[in-house]
Coordinates of C-alpha atoms in Angstrom, one line a residue:
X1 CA -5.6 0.9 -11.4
X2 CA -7.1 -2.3 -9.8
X3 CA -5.8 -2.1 -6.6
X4 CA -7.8 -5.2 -4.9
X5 CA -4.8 -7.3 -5.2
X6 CA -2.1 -5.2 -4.2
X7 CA -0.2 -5.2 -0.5
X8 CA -0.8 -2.8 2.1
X9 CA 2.2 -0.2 2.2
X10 CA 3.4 1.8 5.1
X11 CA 6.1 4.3 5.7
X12 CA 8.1 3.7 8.4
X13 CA 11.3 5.4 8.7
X14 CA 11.8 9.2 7.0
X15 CA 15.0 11.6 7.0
X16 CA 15.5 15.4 5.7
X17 CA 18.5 17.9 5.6
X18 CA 18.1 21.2 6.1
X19 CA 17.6 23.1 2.6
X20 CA 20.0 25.9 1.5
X21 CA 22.7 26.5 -0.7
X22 CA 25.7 24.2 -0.1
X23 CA 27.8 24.7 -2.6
X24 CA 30.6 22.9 -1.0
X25 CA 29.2 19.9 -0.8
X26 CA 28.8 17.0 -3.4
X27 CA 25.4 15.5 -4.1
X28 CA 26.2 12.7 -2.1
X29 CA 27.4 14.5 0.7
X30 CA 24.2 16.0 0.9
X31 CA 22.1 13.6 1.0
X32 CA 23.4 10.7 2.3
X33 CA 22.9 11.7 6.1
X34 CA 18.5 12.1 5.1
X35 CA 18.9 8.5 4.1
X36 CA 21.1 7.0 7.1
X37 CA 18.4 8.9 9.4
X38 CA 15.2 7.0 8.0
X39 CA 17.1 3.9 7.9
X40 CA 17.7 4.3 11.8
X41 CA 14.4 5.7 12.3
X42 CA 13.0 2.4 10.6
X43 CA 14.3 0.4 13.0
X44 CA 15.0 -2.6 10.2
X45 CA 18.6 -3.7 9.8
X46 CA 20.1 -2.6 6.3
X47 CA 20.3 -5.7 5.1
X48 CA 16.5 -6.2 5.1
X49 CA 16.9 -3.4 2.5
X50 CA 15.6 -5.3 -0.9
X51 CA 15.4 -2.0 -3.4
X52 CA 16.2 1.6 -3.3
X53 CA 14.5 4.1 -6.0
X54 CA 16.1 7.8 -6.2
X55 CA 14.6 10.7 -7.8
X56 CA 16.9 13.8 -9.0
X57 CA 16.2 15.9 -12.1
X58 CA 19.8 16.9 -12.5
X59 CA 21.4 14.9 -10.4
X60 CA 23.6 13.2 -13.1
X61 CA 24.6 9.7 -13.5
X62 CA 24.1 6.5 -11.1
X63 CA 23.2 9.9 -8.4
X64 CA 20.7 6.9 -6.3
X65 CA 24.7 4.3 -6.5
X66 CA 27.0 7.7 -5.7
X67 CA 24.6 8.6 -2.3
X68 CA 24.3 4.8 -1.2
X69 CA 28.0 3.9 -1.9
X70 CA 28.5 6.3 0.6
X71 CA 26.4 4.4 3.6
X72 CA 28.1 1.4 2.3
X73 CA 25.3 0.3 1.5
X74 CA 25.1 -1.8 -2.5
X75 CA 24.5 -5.0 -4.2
X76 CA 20.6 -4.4 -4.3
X77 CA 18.9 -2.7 -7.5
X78 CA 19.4 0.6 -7.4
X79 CA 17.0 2.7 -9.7
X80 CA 17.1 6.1 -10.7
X81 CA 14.0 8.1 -11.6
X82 CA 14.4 11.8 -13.7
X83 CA 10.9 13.5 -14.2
X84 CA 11.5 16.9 -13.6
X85 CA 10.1 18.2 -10.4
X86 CA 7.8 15.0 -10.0
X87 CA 10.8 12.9 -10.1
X88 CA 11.4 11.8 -6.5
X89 CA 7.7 12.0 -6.1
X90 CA 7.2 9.5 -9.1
X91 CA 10.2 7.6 -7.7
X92 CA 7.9 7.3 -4.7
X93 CA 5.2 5.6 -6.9
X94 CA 7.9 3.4 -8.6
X95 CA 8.8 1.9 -5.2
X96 CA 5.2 1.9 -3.5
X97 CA 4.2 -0.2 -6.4
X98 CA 7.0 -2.5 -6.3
X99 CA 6.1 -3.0 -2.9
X100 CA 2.4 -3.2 -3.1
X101 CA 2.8 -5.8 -6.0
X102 CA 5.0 -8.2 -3.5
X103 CA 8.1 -7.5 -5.5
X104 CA 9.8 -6.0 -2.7
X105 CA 9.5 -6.2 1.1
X106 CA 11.5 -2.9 1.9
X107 CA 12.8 -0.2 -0.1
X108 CA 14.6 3.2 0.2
X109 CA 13.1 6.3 -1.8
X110 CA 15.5 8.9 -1.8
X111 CA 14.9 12.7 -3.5
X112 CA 18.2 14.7 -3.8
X113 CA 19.5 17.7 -5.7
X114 CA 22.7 20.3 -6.0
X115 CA 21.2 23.3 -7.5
X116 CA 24.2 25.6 -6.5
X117 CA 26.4 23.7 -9.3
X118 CA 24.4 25.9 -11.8
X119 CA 25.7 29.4 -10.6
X120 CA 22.0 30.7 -9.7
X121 CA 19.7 32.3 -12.3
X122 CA 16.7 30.0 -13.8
X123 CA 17.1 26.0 -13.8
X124 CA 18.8 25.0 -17.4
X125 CA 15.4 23.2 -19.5
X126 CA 15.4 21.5 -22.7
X127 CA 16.7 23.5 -25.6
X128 CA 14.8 21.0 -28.1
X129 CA 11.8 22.1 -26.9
X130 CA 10.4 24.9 -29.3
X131 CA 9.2 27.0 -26.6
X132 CA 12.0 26.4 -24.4
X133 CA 14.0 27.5 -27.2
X134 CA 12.5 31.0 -28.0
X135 CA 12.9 31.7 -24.6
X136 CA 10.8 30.6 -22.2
X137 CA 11.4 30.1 -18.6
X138 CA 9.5 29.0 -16.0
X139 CA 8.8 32.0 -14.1
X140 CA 7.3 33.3 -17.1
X141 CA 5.0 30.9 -18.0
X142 CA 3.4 30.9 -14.4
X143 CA 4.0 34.9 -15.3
X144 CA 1.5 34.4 -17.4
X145 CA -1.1 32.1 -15.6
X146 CA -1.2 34.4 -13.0
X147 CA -2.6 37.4 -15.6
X148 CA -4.8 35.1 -17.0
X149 CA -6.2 34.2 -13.7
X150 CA -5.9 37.7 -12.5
X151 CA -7.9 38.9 -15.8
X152 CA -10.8 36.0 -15.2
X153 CA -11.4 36.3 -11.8
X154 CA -10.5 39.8 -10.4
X155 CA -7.4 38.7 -8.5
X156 CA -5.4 41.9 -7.3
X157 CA -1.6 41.9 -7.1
X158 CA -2.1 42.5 -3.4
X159 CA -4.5 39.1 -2.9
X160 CA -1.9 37.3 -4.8
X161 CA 1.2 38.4 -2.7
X162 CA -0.8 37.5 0.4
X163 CA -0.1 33.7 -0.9
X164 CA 3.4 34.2 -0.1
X165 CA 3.5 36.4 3.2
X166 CA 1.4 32.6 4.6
X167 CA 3.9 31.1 2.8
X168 CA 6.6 32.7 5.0
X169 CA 5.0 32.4 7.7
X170 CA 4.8 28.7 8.5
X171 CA 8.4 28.2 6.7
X172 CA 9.4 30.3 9.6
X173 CA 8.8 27.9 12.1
X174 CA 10.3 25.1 10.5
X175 CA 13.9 24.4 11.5
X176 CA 14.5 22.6 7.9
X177 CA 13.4 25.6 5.6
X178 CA 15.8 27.3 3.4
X179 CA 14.1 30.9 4.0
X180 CA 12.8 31.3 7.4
X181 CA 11.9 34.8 7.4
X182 CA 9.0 36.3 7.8
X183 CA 7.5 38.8 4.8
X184 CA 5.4 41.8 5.2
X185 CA 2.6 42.0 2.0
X186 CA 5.1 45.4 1.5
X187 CA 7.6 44.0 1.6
X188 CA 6.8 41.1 -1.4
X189 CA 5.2 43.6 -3.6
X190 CA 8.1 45.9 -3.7
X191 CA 11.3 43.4 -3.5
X192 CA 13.4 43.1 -6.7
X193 CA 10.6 42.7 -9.9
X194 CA 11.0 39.1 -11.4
X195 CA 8.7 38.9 -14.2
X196 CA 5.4 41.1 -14.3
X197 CA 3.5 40.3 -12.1
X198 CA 6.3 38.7 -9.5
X199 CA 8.7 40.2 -7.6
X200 CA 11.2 37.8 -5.5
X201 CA 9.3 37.0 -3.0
X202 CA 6.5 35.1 -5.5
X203 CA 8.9 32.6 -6.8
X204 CA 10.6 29.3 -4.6
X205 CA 14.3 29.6 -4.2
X206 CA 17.0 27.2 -5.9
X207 CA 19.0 25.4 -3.6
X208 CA 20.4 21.9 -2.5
X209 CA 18.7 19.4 -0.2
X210 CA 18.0 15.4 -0.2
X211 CA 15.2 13.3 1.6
X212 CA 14.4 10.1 2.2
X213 CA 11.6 7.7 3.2
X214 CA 11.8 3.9 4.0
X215 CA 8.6 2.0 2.8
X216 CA 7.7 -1.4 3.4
X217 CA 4.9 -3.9 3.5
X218 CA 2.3 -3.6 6.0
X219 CA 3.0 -6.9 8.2
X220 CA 6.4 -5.9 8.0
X221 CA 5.7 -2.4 9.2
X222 CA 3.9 -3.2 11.9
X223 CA 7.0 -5.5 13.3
X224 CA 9.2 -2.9 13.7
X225 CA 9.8 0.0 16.0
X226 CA 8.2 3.2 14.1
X227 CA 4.9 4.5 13.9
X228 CA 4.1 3.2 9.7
X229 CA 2.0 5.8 7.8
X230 CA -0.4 4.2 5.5
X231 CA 0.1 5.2 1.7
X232 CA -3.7 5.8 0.7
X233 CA -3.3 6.1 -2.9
X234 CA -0.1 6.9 -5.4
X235 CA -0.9 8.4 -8.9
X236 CA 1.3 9.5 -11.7
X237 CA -0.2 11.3 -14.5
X238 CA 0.8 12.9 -17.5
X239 CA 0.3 15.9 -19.5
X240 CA -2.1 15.7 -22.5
X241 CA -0.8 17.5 -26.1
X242 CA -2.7 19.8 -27.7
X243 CA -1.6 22.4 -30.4
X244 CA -4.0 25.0 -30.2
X245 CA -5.8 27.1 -27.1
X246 CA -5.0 25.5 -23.1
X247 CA -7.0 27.0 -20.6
X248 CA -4.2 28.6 -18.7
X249 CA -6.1 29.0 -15.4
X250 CA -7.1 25.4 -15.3
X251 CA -4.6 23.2 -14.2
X252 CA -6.0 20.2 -15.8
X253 CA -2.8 17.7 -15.2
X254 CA -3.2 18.3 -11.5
X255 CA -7.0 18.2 -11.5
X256 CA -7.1 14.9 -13.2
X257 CA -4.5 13.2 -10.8
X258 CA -6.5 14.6 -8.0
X259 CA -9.7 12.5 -8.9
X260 CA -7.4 9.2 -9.4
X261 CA -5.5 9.7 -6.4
X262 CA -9.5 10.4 -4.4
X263 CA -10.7 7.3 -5.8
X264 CA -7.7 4.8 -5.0
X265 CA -8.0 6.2 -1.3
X266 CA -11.4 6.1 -1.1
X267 CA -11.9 9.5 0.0
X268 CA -13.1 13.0 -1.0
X269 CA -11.4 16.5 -1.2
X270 CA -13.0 17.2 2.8
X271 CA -11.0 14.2 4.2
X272 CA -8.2 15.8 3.6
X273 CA -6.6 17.7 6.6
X274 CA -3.0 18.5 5.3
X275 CA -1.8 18.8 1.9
X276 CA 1.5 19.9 0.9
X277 CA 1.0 21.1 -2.7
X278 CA 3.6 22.5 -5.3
X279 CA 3.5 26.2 -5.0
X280 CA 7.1 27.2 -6.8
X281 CA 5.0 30.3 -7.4
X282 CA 2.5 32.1 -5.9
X283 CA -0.4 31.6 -8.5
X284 CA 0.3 28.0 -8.3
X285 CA -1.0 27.6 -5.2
X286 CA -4.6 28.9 -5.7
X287 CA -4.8 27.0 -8.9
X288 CA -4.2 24.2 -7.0
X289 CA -6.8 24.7 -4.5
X290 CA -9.6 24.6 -7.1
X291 CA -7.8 21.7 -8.8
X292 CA -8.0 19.7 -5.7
X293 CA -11.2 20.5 -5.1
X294 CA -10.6 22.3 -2.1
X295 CA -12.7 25.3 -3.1
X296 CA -14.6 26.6 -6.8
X297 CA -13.3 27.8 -9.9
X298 CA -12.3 31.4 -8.8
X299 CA -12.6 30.7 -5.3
X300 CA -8.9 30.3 -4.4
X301 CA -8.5 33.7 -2.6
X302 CA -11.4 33.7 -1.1
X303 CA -10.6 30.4 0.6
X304 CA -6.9 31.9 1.7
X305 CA -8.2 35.2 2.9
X306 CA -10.5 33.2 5.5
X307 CA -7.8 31.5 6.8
X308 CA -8.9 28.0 6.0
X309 CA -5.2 26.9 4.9
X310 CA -2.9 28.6 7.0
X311 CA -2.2 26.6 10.4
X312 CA -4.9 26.5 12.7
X313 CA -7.3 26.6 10.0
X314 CA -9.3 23.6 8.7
X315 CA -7.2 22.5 5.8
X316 CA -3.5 23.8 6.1
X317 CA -1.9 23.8 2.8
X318 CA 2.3 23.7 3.1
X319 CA 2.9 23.8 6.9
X320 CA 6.4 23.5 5.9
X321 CA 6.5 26.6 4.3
X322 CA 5.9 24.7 0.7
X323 CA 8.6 25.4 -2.1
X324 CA 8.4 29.3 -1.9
X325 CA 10.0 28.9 2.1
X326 CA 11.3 25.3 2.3
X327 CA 12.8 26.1 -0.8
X328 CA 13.1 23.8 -4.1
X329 CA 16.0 21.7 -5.2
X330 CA 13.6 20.1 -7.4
X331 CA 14.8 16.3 -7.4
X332 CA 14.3 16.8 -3.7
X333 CA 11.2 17.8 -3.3
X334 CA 8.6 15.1 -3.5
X335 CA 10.1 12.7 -1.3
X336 CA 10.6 15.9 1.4
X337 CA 6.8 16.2 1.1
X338 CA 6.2 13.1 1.7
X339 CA 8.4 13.6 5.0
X340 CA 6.7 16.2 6.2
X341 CA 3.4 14.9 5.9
X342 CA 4.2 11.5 7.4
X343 CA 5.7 13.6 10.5
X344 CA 2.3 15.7 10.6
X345 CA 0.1 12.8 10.6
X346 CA 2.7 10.8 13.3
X347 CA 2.3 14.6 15.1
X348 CA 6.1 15.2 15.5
X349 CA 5.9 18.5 13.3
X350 CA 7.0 20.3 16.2
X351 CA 6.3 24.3 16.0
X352 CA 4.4 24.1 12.9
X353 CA 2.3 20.7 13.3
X354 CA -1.5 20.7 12.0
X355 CA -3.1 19.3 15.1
X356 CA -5.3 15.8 14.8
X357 CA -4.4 15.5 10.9
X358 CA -5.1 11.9 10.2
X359 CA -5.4 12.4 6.3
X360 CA -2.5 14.0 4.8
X361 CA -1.9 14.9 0.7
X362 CA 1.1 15.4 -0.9
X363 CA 1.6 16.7 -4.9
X364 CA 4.6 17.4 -7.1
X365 CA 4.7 18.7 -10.6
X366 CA 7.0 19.6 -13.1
X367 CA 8.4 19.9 -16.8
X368 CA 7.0 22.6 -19.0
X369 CA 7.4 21.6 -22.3
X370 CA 4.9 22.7 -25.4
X371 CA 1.6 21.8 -26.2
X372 CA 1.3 20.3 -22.6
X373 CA -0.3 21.9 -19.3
X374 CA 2.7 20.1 -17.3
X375 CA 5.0 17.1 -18.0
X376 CA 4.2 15.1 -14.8
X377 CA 2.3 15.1 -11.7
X378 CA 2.8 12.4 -9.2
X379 CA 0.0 12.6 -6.1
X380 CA 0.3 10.6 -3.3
X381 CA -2.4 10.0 0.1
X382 CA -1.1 9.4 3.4
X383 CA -3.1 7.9 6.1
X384 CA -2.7 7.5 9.8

């Protein structure tokens, strides 16, 4: 993308509901309180409001008019963005581009979703979809990555638990996480078996949960009240079809997003000094470390075991807790990332802030669907 013509954009309000399972509770009702909170936070008067973009997977109809009829809040486009778990994340890039172009001045991103409406078991995917229809669920397709990897590179089923005892660990200081319990390695390899080789423990809950960021232009940021995060670099990519061998252990979707998202913000892998990366299982998040450059091909564990992404360490990866503690209602979870990382690099993280991060990362992606590594991958760079 050329971006030598397009507006400085800034976040500068953010909001967040605790995740959890709220069955009671309509989609709206959920999430309209994450909104009203970065609108107050933003300082700028509703009216200034010229666009709001919501992502929710299965959200329903007009989910972005339902949440804002509820603030009272209408009359301005309202757009609403489904791309599986990228979609509040690519509704993100939707909006920082219609700000960075001068299209808008202000706009509302919102991520929301009601998981609980589904009863529990694995998220309903598209029965067209050969795979999909011979039976194929998420957990088992990451099932299978994590073999792979584990047959490539020597990873034990020990190492890989470890992923989600850190996992709990941060998510239990974080007063918005749907799990905040702290695991024993024990106690994840011998919960309730999932698929071979995950038990519980390796996969993100389901749940409910809504977020929301206000964006706006940079002269306009710096009028107001908040502290504006800069938005380095937004990048949506898309899987690449292929009907024969993928390289399982490779994620290639993520990999190539990575080097677009580097290049808009001008930076390398070692700027980074947060990242908030989609780990909805366990095996996910060391493929993601290579894929982001963080470490070699193969040298995921290694780079966990020393400590190097846990907080305190040089490059923590999901303070939060990431999916597998925050938990995942997957419309949600984008725009929650982008939350938390704005509040890191404003340090207002509270128990689990990454001290001095100036650079922060975030990354959502989603859809599996046949012949492609993933659906969509939306990256975004946030700068203090």
């Amino acid at each position: 993308m050329n971006t030598a013509s397009l507006r400085e954009v800034c976040v500068v309000g953010t909001g967040l509901v605790p995740f959890g399972k709220q069955p009671d509770k309509t989609l709206a009702e959920i999430a309209w309180p994450a909104v009203r909170e970065a609108i107050l936070e933003s300082e700028l008067p509703p009216k200034q409001i010229d666009a709001v973009f919501c992502g929710t997977a299965l959200g329903g109809m007009l989910a972005g008019q339902r949440i804002m009829k509820s603030l009272g809040i209408t009359g301005m486009p309202i757009i609403n963005v489904e791309n599986a778990c990228s979609s509040s994340s690519s509704a993100l890039s939707v909006a920082w581009l219609s700000v960075a172009s001068g299209q808008h001045d202000v706009v509302v991103v919102i991520g929301a979703e009601k998981l609980t409406k589904f009863g529990g078991g694995t998220l309903p995917l598209e029965r067209e979809d050969w795979e999909v229809n011979q039976g194929m669920v998420m957990p088992a397709l990451y099932a299978m990555r994590a073999h792979r990897y584990m047959h490539e590179y020597g990873l034990t089923e020990a190492q890989l638990a470890q992923v989600s005892v850190k996992a709990h660990d941060h998510g239990a200081l974080n007063p918005y996480a749907q799990i905040r319990k702290r695991v024993t390695l024990d106690e994840v390899m011998l919960a309730r078996p999932v698929t071979d080789p995950f038990t519980l423990w390796h996969c993100c809950p389901t749940g409910d949960g809504a977020a929301a960021v206000v964006i706006a232009a940079g002269d306009v940021a710096r009028r107001g009240g908040a502290k504006p995060v800069r938005v380095a670099a937004s990048e949506i990519t898309s899987g690449i079809y292929t009907d024969h061998y993928r390289d399982m252990t490779w994620a290639e979707l993520t990999a190539r997003g990575a080097k677009g998202a580097y290049e808009m913000a001008g930076i390398g892998p070692e700027d980074i000094n947060v990242a908030e990366i989609h780990d909805a299982f366990t095996i996910a998040e060391l493929m993601y470390y290579e894929a982001f450059g963080f470490c070699e091909r193969g040298g995921a564990y290694e780079l966990l075991d020393s400590g190097a992404t846990s907080l305190g360490g040089k490059r923590p990866v999901n303070p939060s807790g990431g999916l597998l503690s925050r938990g995942h209602p997957i419309g949600a979870t984008g725009v929650a990332q982008a939350v938390e990382i704005t509040r890191q690099l404003q340090g207002r993280a509270g128990e689990h802030q990454v001290e001095g991060a100036r650079t922060g990362l975030t990354h959502a992606t989603g859809g599996g669907i046949a012949g492609l590594d993933h659906g969509a991958c939306s990256i975004h760079v946030f700068a203090r």
